[in-house]
C-alpha positions as a Python dict, from the first residue, in 0.01 Angstrom:
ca = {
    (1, 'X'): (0, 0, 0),
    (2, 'X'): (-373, -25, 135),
    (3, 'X'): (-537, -380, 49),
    (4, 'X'): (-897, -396, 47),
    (5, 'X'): (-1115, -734, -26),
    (6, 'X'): (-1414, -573, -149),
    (7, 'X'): (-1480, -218, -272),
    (8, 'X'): (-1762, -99, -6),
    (9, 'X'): (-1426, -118, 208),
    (10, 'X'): (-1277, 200, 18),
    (11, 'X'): (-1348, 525, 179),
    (12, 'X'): (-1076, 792, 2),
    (13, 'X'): (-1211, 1080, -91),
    (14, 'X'): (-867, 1217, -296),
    (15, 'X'): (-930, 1180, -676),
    (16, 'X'): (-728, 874, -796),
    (17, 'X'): (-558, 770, -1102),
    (18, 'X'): (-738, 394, -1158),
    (19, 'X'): (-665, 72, -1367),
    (20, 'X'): (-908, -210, -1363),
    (21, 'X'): (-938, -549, -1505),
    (22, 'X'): (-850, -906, -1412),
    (23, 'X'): (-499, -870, -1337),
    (24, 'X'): (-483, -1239, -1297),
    (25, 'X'): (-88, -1274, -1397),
    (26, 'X'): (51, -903, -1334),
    (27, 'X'): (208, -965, -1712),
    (28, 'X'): (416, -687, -1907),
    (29, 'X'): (88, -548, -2026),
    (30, 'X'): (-46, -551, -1665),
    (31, 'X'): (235, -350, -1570),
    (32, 'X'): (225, -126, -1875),
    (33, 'X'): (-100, -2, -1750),
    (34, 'X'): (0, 32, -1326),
    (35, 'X'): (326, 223, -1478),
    (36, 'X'): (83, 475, -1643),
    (37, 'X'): (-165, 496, -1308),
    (38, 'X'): (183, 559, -1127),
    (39, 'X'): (254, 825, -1375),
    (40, 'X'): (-79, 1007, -1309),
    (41, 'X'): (-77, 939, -990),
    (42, 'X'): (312, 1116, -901),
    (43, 'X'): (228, 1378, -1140),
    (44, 'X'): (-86, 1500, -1053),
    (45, 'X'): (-100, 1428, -678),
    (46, 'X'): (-345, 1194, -693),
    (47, 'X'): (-341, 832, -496),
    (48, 'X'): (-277, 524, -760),
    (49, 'X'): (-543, 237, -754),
    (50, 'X'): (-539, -97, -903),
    (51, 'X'): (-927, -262, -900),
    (52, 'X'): (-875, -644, -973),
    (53, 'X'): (-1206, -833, -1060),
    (54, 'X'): (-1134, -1188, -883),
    (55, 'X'): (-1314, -1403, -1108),
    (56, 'X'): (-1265, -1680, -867),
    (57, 'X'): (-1164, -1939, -1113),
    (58, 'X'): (-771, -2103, -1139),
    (59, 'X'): (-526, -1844, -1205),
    (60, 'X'): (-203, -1776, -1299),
    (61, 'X'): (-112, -1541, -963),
    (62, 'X'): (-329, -1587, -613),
    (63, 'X'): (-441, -1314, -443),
    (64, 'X'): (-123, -1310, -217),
    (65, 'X'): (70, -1309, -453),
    (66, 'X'): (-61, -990, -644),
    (67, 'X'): (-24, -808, -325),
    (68, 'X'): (337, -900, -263),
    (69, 'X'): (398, -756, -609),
    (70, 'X'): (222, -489, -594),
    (71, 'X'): (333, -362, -267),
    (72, 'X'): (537, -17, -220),
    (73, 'X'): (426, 34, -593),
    (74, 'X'): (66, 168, -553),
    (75, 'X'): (-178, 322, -260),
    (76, 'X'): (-448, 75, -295),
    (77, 'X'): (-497, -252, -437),
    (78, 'X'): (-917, -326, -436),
    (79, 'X'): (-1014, -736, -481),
    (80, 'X'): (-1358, -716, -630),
    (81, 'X'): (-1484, -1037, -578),
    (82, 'X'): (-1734, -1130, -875),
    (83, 'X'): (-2043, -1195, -724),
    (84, 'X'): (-2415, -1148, -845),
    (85, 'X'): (-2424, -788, -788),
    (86, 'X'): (-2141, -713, -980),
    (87, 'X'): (-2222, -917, -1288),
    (88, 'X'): (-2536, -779, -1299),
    (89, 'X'): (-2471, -410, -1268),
    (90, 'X'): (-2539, -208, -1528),
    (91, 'X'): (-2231, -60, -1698),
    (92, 'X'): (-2342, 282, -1661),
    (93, 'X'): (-2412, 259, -1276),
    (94, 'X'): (-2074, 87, -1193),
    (95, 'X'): (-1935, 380, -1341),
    (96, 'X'): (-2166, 645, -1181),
    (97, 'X'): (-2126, 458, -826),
    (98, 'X'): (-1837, 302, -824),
    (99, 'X'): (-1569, 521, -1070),
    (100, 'X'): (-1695, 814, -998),
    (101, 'X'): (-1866, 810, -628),
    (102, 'X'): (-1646, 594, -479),
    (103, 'X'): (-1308, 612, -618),
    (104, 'X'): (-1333, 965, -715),
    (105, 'X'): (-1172, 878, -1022),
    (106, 'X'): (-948, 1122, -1237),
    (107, 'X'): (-784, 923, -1478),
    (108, 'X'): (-884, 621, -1605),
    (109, 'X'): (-635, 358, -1773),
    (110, 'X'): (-761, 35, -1932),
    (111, 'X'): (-627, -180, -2220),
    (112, 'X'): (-798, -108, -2590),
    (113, 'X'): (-1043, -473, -2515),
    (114, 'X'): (-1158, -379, -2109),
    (115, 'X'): (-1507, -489, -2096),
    (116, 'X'): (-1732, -418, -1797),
    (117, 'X'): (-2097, -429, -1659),
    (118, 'X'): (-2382, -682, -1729),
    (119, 'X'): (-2330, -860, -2043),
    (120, 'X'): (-1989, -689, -2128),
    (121, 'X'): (-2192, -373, -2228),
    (122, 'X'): (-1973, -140, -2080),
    (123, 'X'): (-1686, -51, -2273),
    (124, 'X'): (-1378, 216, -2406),
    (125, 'X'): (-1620, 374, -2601),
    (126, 'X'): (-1856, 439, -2297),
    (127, 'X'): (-1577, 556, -2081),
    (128, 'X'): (-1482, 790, -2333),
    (129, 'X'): (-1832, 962, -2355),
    (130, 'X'): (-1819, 1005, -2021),
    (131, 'X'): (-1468, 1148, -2031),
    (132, 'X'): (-1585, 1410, -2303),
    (133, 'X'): (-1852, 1514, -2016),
    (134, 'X'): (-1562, 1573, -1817),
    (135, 'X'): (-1649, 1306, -1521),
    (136, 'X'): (-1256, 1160, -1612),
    (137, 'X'): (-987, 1104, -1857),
    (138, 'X'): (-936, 800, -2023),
    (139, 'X'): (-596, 639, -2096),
    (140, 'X'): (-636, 357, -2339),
    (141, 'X'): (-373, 155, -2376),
    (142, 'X'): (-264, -60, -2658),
    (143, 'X'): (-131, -427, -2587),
    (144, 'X'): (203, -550, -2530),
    (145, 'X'): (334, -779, -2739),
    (146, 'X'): (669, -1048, -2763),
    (147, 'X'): (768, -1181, -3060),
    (148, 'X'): (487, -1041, -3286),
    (149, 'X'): (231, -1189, -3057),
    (150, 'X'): (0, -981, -2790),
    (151, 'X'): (88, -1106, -2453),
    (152, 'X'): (-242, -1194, -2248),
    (153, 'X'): (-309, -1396, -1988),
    (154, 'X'): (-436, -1694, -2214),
    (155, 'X'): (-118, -1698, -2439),
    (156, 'X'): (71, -1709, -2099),
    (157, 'X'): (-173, -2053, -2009),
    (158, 'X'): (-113, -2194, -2308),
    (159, 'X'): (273, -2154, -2325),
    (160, 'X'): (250, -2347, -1950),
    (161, 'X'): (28, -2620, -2077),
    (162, 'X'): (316, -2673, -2358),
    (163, 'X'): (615, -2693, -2106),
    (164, 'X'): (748, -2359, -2285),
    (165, 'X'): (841, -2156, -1967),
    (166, 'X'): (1090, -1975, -2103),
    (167, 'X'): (836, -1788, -2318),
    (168, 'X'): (581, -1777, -2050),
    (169, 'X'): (816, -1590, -1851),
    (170, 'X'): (930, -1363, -2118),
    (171, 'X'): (611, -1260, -2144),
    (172, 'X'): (560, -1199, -1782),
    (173, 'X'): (820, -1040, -1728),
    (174, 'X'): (907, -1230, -1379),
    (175, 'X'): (945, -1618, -1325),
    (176, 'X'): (679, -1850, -1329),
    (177, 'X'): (639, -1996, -972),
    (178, 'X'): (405, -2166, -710),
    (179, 'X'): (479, -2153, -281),
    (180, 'X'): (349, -2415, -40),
    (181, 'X'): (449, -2580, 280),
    (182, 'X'): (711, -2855, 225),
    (183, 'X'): (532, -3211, 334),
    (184, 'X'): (662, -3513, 468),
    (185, 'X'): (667, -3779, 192),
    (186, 'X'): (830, -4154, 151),
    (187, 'X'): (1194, -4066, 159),
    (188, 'X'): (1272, -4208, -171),
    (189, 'X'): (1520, -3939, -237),
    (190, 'X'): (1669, -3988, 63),
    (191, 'X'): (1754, -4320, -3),
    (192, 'X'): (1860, -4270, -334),
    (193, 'X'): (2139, -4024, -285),
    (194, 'X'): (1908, -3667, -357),
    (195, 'X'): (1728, -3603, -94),
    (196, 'X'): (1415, -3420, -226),
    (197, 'X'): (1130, -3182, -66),
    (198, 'X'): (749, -3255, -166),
    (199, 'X'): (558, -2936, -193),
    (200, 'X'): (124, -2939, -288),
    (201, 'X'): (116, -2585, -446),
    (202, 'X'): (-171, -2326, -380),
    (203, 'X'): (-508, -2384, -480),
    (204, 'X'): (-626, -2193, -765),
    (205, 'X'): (-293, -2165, -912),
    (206, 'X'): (-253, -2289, -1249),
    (207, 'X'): (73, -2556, -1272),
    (208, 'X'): (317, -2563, -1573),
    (209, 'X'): (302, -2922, -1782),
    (210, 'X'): (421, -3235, -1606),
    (211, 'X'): (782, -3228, -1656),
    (212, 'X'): (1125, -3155, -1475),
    (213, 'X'): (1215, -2803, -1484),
    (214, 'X'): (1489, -2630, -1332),
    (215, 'X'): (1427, -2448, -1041),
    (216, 'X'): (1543, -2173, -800),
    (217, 'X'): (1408, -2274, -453),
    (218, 'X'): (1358, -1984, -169),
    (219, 'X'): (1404, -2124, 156),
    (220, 'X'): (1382, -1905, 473),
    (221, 'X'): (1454, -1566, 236),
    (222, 'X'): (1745, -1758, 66),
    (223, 'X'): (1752, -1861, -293),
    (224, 'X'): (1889, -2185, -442),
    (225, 'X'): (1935, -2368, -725),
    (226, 'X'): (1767, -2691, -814),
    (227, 'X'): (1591, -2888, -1002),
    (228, 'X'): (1211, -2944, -939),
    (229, 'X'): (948, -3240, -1088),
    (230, 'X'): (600, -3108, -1154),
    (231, 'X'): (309, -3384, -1173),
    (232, 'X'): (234, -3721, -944),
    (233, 'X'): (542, -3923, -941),
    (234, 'X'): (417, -4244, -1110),
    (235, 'X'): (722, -4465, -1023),
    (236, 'X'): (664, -4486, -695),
    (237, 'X'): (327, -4375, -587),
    (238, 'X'): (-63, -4432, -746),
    (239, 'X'): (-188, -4141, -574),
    (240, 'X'): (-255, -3904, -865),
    (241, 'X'): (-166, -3618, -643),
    (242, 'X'): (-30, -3300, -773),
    (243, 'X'): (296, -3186, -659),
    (244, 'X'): (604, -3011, -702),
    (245, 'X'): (929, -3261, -614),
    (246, 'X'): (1208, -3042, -553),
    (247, 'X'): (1584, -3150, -512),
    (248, 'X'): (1822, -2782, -393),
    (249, 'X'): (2172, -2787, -493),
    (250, 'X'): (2409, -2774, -157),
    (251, 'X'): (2139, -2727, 75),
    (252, 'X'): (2112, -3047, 388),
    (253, 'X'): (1900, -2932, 610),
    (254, 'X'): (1551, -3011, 727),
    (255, 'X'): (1262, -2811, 592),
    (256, 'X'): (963, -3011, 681),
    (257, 'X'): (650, -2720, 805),
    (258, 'X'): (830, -2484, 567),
    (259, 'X'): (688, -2274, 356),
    (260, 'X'): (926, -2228, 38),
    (261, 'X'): (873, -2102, -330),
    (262, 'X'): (970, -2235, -637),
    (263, 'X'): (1039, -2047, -962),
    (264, 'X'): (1047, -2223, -1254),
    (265, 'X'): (1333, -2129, -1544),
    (266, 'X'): (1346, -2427, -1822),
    (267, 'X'): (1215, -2737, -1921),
    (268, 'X'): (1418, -3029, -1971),
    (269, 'X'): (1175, -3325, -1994),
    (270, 'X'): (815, -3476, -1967),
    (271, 'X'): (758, -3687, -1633),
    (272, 'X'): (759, -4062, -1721),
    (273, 'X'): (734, -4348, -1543),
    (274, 'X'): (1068, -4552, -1484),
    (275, 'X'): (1039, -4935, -1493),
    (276, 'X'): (1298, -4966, -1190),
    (277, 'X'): (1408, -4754, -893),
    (278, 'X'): (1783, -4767, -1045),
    (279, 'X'): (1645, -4639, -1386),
    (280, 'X'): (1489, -4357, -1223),
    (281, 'X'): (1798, -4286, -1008),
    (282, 'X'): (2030, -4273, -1342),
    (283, 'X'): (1776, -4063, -1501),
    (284, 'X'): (1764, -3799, -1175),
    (285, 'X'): (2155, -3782, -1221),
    (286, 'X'): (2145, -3653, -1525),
    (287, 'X'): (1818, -3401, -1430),
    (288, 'X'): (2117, -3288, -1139),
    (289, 'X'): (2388, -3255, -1429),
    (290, 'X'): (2137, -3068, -1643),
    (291, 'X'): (2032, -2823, -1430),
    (292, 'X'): (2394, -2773, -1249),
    (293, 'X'): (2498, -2672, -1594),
    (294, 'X'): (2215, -2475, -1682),
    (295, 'X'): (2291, -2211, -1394),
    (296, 'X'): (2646, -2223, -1431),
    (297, 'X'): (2578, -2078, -1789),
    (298, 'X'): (2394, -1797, -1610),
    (299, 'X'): (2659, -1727, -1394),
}
């Protein structure tokens, strides 16, 4: 897959099967729409294109991160940034210029609520006139849903902000998780019996409600099991920092520098603060014995 940061950076001339829109989780209805661009794409033998608006605002996947996934599955992946010139282009010219100049689009697949231009003016129904002048075709495709409900980024927030990660991953069809270097912190764990690794996730990236959640932990291309506190650790520290604690299952060794990532796969429990270290140790125990048993059910 070709990555580009900005569009003026494209220079294909194939026709291309396209998708656009904010693609700020890569959700089941994300991928319903890059399955169909893949489908155009192999069987027409034209290149596959996913344009991503980066709205620049928290999200639910970095920019990183959408390119890991994405890799091996499509030719191009386009970051739009959303500056001035795109919000204020007209609808029709970013179609003129950019869908059909630039990409040399053939097929076009957005979800039934795609919105485009300045003020939102651009629409299905606009792509579709142009698609009955023969410029493209248009794919519209209808929603995913779970459980009755349409899956969109926003339900997918609001599950996080709840502590329900189960659904939230359900409806994204992959694991909820943040990366980040692992930092040096006070030791505490250490001390305690449960030695722990303190990791500040990625800006921009939206964090589940404070809580303790199981956890699988990849270290070095390895993954382990664990458990993993998400919020400031108010026993022992005033800071009001943000971070993820993570204690790994059978794992001793030193990961200070590291970069790791954390999945997250159930929650067990809001953070709190403890009244005395040996409160908070009995309560970690039985985080441990919760989320030992939780994967051995998987197993």
């Amino acid at each position: 897959m070709q990555y580009y940061t900005e569009i003026t950076s494209y220079n294909d001339k194939e026709r291309c099967a396209v998708t656009l829109g904010k693609f700020d989780s890569l959700h089941k209805g994300h991928m319903k729409l890059i399955s169909n661009v893949q489908k155009y794409a192999k069987e027409n033998h034209v290149k596959s294109v996913v344009f991503a608006f980066d709205m620049g605002k928290n999200t639910l996947l970095t920019n990183e991160e959408r390119k890991e996934r994405l890799n091996n599955k499509i030719d191009y992946m386009i970051e739009c940034p959303f500056t001035d010139e795109i919000r204020k282009m007209e609808a029709e010219v970013f179609v003129e210029e950019v869908l059909i100049q630039k990409l040399h689009a053939s097929y076009v697949v957005v979800g039934t609520d795609f919105r485009f231009g300045h003020k939102a003016r651009g629409d299905v129904k606009m792509l579709e006139t142009y698609a009955q002048r023969g410029a493209f075709q248009v794919d519209v495709i209808e929603k995913e849903t779970y459980q009755g409900k349409q899956i969109s980024s926003t339900y997918i927030r609001e599950a996080l902000q709840k502590g329900e990660i189960a659904l939230a991953n359900n409806m994204l069809g992959y694991a909820y998780g943040v990366s980040g270097v692992v930092e040096h912190g006070r030791q505490l764990g250490r001390t305690l019996g449960f030695p722990t690794m303190n990791v500040a996730p990625q800006n921009r990236k939206i964090m589940p409600k404070a809580g303790v959640y199981t956890c699988r932990i990849q270290i070095e291309n390895q993954w382990y099991d664990g458990i993993g506190n998400v919020g400031i650790k108010p026993t022992v520290t005033n800071e009001k920092k943000m971070l993820v604690e993570v204690y790994v299952f059978d794992y001793k060794e030193d990961t200070y520098g590291q970069k790791v990532i954390i999945e997250f796969y159930s929650f067990e429990r809001p953070e709190k603060k403890f009244n005395s270290l040996d409160e908070l140790k009995r309560q970690v125990d039985n985080d441990i014995r919760y989320g030992k048993e939780y994967f051995a059910c998987l197993k």
